[in-house]
Coordinates of C-alpha atoms and ligand atoms in Angstrom, one line a residue:
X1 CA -9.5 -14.3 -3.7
X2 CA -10.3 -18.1 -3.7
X3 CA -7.8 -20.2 -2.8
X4 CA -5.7 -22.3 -5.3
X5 CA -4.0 -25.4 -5.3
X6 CA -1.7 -24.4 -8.4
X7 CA 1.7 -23.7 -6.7
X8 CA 2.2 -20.7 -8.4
X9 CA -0.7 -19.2 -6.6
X10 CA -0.3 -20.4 -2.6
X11 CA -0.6 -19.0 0.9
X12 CA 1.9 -18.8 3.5
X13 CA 5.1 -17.9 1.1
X14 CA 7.1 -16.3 4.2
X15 CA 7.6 -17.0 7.6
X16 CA 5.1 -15.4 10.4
X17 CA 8.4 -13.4 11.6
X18 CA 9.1 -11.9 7.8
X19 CA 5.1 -10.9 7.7
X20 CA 5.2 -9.1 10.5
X21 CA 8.2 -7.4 9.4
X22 CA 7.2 -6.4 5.9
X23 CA 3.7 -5.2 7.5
X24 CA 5.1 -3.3 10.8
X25 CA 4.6 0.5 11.3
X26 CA 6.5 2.0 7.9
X27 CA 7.0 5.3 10.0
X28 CA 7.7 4.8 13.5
X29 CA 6.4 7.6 15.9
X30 CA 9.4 10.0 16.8
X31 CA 10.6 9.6 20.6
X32 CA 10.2 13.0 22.7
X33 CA 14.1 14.1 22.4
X34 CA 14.0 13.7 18.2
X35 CA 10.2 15.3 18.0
X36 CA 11.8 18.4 19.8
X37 CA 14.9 18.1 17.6
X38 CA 12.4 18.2 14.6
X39 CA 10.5 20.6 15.9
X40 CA 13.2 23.2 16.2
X41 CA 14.3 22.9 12.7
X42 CA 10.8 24.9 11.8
X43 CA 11.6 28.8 10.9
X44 CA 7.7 29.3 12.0
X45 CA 7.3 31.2 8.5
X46 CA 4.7 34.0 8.4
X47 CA 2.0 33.0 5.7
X48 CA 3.3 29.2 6.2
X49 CA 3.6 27.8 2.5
X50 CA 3.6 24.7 4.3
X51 CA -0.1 25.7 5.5
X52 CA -1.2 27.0 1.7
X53 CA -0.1 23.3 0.8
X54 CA -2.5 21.5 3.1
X55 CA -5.8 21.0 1.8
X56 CA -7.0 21.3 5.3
X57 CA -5.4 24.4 6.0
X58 CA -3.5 23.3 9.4
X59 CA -1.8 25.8 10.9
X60 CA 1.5 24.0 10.8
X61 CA 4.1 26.6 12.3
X62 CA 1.5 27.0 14.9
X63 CA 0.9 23.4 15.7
X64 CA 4.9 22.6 15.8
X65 CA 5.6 25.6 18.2
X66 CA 3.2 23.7 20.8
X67 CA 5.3 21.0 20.4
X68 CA 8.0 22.9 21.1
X69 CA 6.8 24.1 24.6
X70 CA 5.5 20.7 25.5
X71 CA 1.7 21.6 25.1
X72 CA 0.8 18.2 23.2
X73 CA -2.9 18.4 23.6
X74 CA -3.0 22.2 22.7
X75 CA -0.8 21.2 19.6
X76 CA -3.5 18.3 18.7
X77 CA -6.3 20.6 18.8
X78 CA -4.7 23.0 16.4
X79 CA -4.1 19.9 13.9
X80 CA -7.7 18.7 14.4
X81 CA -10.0 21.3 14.6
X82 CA -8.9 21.5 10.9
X83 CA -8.5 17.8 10.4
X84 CA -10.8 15.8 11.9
X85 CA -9.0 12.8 10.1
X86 CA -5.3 14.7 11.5
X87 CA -4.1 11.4 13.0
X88 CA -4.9 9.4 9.7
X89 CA -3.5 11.8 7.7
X90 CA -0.2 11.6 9.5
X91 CA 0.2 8.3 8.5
X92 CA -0.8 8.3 4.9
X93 CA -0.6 11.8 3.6
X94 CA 1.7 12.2 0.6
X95 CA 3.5 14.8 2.3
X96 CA 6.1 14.8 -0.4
X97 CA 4.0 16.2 -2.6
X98 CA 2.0 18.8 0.2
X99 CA 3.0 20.2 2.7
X100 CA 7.0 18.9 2.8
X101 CA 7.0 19.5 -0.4
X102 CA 6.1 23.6 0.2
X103 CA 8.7 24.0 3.1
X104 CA 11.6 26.4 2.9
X105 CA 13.6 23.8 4.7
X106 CA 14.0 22.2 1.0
X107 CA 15.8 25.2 -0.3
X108 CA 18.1 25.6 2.5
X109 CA 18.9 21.9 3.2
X110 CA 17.6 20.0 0.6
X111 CA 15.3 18.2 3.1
X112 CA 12.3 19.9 5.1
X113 CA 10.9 20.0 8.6
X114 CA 9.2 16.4 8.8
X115 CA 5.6 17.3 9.4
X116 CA 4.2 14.2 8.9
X117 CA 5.9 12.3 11.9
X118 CA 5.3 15.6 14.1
X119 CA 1.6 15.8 13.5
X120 CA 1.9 12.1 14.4
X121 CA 3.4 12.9 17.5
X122 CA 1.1 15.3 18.4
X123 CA -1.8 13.7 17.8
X124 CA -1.2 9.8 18.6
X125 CA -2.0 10.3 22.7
X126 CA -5.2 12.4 22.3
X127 CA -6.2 8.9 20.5
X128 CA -4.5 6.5 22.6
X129 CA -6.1 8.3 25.6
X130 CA -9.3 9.6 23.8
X131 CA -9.0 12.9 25.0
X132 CA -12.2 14.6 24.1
X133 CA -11.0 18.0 22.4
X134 CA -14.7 19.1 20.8
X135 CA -18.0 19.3 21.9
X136 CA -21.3 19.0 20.2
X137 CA -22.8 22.2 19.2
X138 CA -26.6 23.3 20.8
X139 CA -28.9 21.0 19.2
X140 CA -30.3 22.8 16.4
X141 CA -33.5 20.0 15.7
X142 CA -32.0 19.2 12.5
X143 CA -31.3 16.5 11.0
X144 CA -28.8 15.3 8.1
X145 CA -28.5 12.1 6.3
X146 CA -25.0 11.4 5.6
X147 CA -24.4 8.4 2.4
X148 CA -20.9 7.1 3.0
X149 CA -18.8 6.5 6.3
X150 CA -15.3 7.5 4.7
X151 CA -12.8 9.7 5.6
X152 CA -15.8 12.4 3.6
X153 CA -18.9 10.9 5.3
X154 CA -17.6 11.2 9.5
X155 CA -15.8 14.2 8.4
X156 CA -18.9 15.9 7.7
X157 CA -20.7 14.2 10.5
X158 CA -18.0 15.4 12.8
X159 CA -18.3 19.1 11.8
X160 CA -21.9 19.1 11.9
X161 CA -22.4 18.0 15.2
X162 CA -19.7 20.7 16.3
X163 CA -22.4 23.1 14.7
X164 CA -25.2 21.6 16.6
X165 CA -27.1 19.2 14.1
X166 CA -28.2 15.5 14.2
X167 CA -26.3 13.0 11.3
X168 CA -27.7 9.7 10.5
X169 CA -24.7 8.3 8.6
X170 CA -25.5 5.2 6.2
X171 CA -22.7 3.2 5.2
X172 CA -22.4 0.2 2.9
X173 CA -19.6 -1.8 4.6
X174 CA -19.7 -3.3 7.6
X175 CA -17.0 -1.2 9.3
X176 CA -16.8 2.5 9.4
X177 CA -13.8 4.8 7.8
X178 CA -14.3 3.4 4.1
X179 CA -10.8 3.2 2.5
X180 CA -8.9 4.5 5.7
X181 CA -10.0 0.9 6.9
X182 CA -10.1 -1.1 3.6
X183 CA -7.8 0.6 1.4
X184 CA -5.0 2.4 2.8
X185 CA -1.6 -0.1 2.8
X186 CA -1.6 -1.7 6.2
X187 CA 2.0 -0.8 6.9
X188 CA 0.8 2.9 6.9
X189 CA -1.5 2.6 9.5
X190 CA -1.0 -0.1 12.1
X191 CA -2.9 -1.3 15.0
X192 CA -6.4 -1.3 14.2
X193 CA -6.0 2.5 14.4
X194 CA -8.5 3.4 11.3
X195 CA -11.4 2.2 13.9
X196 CA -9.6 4.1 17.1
X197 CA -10.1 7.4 14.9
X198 CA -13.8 6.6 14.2
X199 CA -14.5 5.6 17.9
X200 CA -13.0 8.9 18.8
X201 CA -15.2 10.9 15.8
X202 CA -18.5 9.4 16.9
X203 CA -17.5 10.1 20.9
X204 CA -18.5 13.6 19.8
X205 CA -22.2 12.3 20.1
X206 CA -25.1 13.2 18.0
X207 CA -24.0 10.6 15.0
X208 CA -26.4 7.9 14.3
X209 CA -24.5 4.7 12.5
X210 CA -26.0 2.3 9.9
X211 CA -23.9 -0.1 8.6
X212 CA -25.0 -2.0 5.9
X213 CA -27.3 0.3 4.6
X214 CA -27.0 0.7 1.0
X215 CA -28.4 3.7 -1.2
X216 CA -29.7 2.3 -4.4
X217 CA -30.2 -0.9 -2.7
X218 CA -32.2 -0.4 0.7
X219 CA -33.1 3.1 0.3
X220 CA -33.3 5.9 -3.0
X221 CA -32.1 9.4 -2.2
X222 CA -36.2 10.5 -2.6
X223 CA -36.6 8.1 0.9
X224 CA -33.9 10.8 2.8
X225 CA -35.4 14.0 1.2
X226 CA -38.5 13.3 2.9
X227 CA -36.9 12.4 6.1
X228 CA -33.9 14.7 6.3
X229 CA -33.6 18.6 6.4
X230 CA -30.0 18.0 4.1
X231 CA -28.5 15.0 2.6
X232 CA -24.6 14.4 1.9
X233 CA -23.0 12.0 -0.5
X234 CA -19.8 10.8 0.6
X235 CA -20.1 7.3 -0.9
X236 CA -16.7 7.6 -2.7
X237 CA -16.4 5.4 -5.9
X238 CA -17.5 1.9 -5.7
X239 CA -16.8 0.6 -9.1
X240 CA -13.0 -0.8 -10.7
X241 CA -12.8 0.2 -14.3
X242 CA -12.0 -2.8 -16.3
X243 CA -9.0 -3.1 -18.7
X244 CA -11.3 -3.1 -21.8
X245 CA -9.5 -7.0 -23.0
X246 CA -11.4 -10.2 -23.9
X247 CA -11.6 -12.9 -21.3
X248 CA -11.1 -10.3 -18.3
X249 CA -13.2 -12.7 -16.3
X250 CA -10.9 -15.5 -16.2
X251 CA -9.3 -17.4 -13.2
X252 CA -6.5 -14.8 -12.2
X253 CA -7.2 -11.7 -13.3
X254 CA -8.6 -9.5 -10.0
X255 CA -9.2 -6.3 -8.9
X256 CA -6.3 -4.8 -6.9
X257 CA -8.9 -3.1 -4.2
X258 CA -10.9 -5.9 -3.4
X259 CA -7.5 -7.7 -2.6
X260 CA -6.1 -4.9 -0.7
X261 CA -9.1 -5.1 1.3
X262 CA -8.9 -8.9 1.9
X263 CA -5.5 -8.1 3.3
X264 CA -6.5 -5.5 5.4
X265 CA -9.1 -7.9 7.2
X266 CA -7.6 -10.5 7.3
X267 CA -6.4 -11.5 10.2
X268 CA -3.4 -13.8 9.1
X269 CA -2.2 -12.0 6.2
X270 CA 0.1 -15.3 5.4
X271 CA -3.1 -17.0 4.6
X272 CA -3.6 -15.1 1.2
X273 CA -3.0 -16.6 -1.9
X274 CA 0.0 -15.0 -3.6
X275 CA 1.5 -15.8 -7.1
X276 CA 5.2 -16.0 -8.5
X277 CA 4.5 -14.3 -11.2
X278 CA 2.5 -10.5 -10.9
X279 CA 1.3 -8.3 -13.2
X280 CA -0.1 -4.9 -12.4
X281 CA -1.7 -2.7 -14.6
X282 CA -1.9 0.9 -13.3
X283 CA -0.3 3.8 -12.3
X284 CA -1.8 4.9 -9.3
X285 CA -1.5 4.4 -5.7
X286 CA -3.0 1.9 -5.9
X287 CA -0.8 0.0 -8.1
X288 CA 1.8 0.9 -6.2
X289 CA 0.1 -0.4 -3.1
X290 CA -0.7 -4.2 -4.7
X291 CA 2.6 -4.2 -6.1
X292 CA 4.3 -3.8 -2.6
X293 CA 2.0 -5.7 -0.7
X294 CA 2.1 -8.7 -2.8
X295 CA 6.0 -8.1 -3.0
X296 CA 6.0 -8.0 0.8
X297 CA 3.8 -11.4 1.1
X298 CA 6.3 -13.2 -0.8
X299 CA 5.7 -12.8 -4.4
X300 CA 8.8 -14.0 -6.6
X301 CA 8.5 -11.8 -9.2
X302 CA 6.0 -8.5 -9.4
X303 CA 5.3 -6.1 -12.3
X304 CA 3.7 -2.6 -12.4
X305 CA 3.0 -1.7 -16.1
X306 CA 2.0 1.7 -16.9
X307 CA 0.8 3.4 -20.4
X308 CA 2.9 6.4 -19.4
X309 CA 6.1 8.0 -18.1
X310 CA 7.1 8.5 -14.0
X311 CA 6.4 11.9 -14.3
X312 CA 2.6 11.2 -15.4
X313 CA 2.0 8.4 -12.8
X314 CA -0.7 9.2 -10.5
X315 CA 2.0 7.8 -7.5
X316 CA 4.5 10.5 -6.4
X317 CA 8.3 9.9 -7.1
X318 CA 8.4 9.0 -3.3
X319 CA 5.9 6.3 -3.5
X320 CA 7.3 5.0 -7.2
X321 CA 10.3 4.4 -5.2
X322 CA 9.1 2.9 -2.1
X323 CA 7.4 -0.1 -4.7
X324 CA 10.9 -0.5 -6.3
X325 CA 12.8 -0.2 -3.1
X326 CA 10.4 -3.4 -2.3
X327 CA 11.7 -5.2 -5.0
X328 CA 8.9 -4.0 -7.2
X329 CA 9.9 -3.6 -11.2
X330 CA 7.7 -0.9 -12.8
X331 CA 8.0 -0.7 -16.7
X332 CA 6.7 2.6 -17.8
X333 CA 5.5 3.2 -21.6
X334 CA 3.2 0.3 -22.3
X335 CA -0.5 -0.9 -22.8
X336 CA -1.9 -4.3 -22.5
X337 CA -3.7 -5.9 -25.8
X338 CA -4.1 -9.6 -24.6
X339 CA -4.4 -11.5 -21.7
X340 CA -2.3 -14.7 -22.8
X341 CA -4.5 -18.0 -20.9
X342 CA -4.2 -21.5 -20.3
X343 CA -7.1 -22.7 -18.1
X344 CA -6.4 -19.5 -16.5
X345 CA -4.7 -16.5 -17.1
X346 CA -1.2 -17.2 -17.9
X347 CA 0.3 -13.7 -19.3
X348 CA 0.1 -10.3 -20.4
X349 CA 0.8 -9.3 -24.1
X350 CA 1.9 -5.3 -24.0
X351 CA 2.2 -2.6 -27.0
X352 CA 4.9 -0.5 -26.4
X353 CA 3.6 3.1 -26.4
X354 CA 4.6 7.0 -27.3
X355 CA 3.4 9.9 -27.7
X356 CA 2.2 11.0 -31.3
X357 CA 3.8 14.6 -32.5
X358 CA -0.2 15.9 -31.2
X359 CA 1.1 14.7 -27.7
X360 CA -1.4 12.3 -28.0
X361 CA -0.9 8.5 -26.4
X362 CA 0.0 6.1 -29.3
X363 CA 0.9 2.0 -29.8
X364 CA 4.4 2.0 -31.2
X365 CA 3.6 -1.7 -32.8
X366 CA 6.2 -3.2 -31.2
X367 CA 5.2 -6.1 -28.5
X368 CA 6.1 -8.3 -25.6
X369 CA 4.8 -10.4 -22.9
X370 CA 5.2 -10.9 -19.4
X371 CA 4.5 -14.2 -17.8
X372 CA 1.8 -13.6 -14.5
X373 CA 0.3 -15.9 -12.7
X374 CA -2.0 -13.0 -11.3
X375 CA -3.0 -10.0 -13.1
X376 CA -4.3 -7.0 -11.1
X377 CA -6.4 -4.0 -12.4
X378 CA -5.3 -0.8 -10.5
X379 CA -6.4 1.2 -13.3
X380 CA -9.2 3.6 -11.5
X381 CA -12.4 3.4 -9.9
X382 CA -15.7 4.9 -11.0
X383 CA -19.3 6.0 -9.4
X384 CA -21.3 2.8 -8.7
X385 CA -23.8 2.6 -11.1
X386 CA -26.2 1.0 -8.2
X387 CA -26.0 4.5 -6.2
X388 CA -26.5 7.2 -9.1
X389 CA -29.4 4.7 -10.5
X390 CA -31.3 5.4 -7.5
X391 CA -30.8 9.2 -7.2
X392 CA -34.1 10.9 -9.7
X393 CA -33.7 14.6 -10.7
X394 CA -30.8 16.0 -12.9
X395 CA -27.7 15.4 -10.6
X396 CA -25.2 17.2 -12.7
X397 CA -21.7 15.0 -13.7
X398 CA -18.6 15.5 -15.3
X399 CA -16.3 13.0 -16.0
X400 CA -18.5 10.3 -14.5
X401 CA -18.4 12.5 -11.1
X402 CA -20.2 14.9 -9.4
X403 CA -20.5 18.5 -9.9
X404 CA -20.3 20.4 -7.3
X405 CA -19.9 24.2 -6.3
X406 CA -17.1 25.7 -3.5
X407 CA -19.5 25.2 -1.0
X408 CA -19.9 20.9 -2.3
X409 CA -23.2 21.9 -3.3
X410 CA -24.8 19.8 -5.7
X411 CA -27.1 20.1 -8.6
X412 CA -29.8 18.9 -6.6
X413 CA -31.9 21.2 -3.7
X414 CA -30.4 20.2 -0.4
X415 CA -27.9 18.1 -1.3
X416 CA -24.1 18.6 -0.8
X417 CA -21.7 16.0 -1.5
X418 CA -17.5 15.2 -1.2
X419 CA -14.7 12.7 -1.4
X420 CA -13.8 10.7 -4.1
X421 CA -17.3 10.8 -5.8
X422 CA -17.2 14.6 -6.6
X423 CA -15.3 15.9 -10.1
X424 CA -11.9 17.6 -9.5
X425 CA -11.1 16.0 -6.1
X426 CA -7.6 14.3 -6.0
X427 CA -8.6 11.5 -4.4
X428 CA -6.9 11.6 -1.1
X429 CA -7.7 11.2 2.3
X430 CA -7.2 15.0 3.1
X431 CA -9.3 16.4 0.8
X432 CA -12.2 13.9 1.3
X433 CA -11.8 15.6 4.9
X434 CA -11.7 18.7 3.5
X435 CA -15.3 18.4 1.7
X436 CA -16.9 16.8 4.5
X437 CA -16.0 20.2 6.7
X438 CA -16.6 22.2 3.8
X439 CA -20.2 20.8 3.0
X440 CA -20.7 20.8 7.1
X441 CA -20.4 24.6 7.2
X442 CA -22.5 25.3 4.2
X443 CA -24.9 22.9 5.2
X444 CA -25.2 24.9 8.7
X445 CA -25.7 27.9 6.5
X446 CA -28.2 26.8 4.3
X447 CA -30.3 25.1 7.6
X448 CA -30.0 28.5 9.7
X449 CA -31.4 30.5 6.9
X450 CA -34.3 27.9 6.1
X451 CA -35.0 28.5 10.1
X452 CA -34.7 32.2 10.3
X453 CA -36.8 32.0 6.5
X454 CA -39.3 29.5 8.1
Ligands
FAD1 C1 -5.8 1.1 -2.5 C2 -5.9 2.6 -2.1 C3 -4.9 3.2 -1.4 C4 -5.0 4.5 -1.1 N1 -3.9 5.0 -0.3 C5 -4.0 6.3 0.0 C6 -2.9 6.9 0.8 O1 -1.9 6.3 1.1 N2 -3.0 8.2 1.1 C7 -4.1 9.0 0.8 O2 -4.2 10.2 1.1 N3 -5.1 8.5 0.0 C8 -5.1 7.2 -0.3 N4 -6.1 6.6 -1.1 C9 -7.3 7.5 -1.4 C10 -8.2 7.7 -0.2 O3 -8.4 6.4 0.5 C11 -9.5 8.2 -0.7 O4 -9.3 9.4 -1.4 C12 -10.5 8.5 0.5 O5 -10.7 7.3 1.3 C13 -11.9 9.0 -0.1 O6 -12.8 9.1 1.0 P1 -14.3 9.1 0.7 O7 -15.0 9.3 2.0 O8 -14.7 10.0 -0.5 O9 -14.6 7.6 0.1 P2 -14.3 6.2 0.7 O10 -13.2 6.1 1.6 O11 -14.3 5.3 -0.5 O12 -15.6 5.9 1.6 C14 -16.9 5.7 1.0 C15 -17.8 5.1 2.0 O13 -19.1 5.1 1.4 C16 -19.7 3.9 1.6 N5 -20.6 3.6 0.5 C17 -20.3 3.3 -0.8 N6 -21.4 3.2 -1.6 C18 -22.4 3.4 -0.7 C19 -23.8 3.3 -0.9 N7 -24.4 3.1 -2.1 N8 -24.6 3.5 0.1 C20 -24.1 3.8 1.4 N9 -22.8 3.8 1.6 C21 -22.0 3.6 0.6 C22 -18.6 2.8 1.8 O14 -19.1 1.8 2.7 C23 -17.5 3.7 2.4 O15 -17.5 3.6 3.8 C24 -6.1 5.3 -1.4 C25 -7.1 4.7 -2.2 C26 -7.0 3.4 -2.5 C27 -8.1 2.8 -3.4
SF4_2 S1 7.5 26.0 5.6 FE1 8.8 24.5 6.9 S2 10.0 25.9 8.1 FE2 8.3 27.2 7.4 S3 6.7 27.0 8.9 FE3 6.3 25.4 7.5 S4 7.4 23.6 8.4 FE4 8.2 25.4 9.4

């Protein structure tokens, strides 16, 4: 975001001190004595719900009980060998609406076992002291290209070298771990640790990096078939869908993930431009992680506007109340018709909205206005338009997104793909690690057949 000398929109609102306090670890790892404590609150269920909830399948009871006897790295390799991503997911999982969510603690106590913070425990040392738990497979001679170093992209590159075959993994940014490193709130994951997890994926060996390499831009998809025995698309969504209003391009009006990932790089966050006045228009998480950011930097006065009820938000109830905990205001039941300017944008004009007697979203007619200084668009991301331009042949889509089968097999010969850019996927982290395993396994399949064909 450019800086601005209006004084509505300035750097440096709070102190260094309150910064760092707003940003510090929003989960603190549990001390030995309270992870044991935790730990023995699990019943160890037989056919874990907890387990059915997580879309990697950890074997939570199992995982826990190591705890219990002290066997920390054992523990970690139970969580990982599912979750390649298992000390990421710690951090930022919505557990609430996973795992926690399925325990039987609930019903007994009203609160479950708190596998988020114990998966954290057992996993933080195996990264702190990059204990090398897997080993590359017997080099098969193949070779994948993998478009997309996200949570999908290494994923998939992890698994595969576990099975024995080459990756060559072509990323756009110039950092690996895709929104784990330029999306994700920072309070949730401290410490640089987004590239401490990649280091420790690629120590597997076998995975070639390109950063900066841009499909659609330095390369088609036709360049890989040639070259690769398989190809994977993990290159997530790369577009921000736009609010649809006249004079969206005007000083003030920005796109909450571009922002997000300033502050994640940045390395004073007090140096961002913030404004008194914020509007947010979404529902997501990541509305609800603008809102509290910008909240947390110092922002007077911030706004989350959404065109439906709590109970339709895209954020859980958890993380609706973690933004209003933060001083965040969200006003549910409203659209935006008008961004109100001056030489830049200066407001928001809403229409209340309702649903119609077809349940269908409706303007009630009745209006109002919030004063913003900054308006951010958190209302969705699409494919990049760059990246499906370059792909020839008829790669199926719904929704915008791509169609895959339960193996994450596309439309296309040879080509699997995972993450955010596939339809049906709920956009988070863990099931982004879920496809890349997923596609790994059937790509193995597919490659031993074409050897034992060939
Ligand atoms: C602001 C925000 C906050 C979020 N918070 C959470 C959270 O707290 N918890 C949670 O579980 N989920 C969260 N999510 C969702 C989660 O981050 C994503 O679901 C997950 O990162 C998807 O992984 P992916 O690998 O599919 O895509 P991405 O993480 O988007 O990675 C895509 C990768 O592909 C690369 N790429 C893109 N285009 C190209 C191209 N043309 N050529 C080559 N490479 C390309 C990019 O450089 C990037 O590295 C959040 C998302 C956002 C936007
Ligand atoms: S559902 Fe809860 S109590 Fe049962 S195994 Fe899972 S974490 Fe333990």
């Amino acid at each position: 975001m450019p800086k601005d000398n209006n004084a509505a929109v300035r750097s440096h609102r709070l102190s260094d001190e309150e910064i760092a306090r707003n940003f510090s670890d929003m989960h603190p790892p549990l001390p030995r004595s309270e992870a044991l404590i935790e730990a023995d609150r699990c019943y160890f269920c037989f056919d874990a719900p907890c387990t059915t909830a997580c879309p990697t399948g950890i074997d939570i009871p199992g995982f826990i009980q190591k705890i219990r006897s002290d066997n920390i790295v054992g523990s970690a390799h139970t969580i990982l060998r599912e979750n390649i991503m298992g000390g990421m997911c710690a951090r930022v999982c919505p557990t609430e609406v996973l795992c926690e969510e399925a325990c039987v603690r609930n019903t007994h106590e009203d609160k479950p076992v708190n596998i988020g913070l114990l998966q954290r425990y057992a996993t933080d040392p195996v990264f702190e002291d990059n204990v090398g738990l897997f080993e590359r497979g017997t080099d098969s001679g193949k070779r994948v290209a993998v478009i997309g170093g996200g949570p999908a992209g290494l994923s998939c590159a992890h698994r595969l070298s576990m099975l024995g075959h080459s990756s060559v993994v072509f990323n756009r940014d110039e950092k690996l771990g895709g929104l784990n490193e330029y999306g994700i709130a920072a309070y949730k994951t401290v410490n640089d640790f987004a590239q401490r997890e990649v280091e420790y994926i690629l120590s597997i060996g076998g995975i070639e990096v390109r950063n900066k390499a841009v499909l659609g831009e330095n390369f088609t998809l036709a360049d890989l078939q040639d070259e690769y025995d398989a190809v994977f698309l993990g290159f997530g969504l790369g577009s921000v869908n736009d609010l649809d209003l006249a004079n969206e391009n005007i000083s003030g009006v920005l796109n909450a993930v571009d922002y997000i990932a300033e502050l994640r790089q940045a390395d004073d966050k007090g140096d961002l431009p913030v404004g008194d006045h914020i509007v947010v228009i979404g529902g997501g998480m990541t509305a609800i992680d603008i809102a509290a950011q910008t909240k947390r930097l110092g922002a007077e006065h911030v706004d989350i506007v959404y065109r439906r009820g709590p109970d339709e938000m895209g954020a859980s109830r958890y993380e609706q109340e973690f933004a209003q905990t933060s001083g965040v205001k969200i006003r549910h039941w409203a659209k935006p018709v008008k961004l109100l300017i001056s030489d830049k944008v200066a407001g928001v004009e809403f229409e209340r909205t309702t649903l119609d007697k077809d349940g269908k979203l409706t303007g009630t007619g009745e209006h109002y206005s919030l004063n913003a200084d900054v308006v951010f668009k958190a209302i969705g991301q699409s494919l990049s338009e760059e990246a499906l331009g370059s792909i020839t042949g008829t790669l199926e889509l719904q929704h915008g997104k791509i169609v895959t089968d339960d193996g994450r097999k596309t439309s296309l010969p040879g080509i699997w793909a995972g993450g955010d850019c596939v339809y049906g996927n709920d956009d988070l982290t863990v099931s982004a690690v879920q496809d890349g395993k997923i596609a790994a396994i059937a790509i193995d399949q597919y490659l031993r057949e074409e050897s034992n064909n060939g």
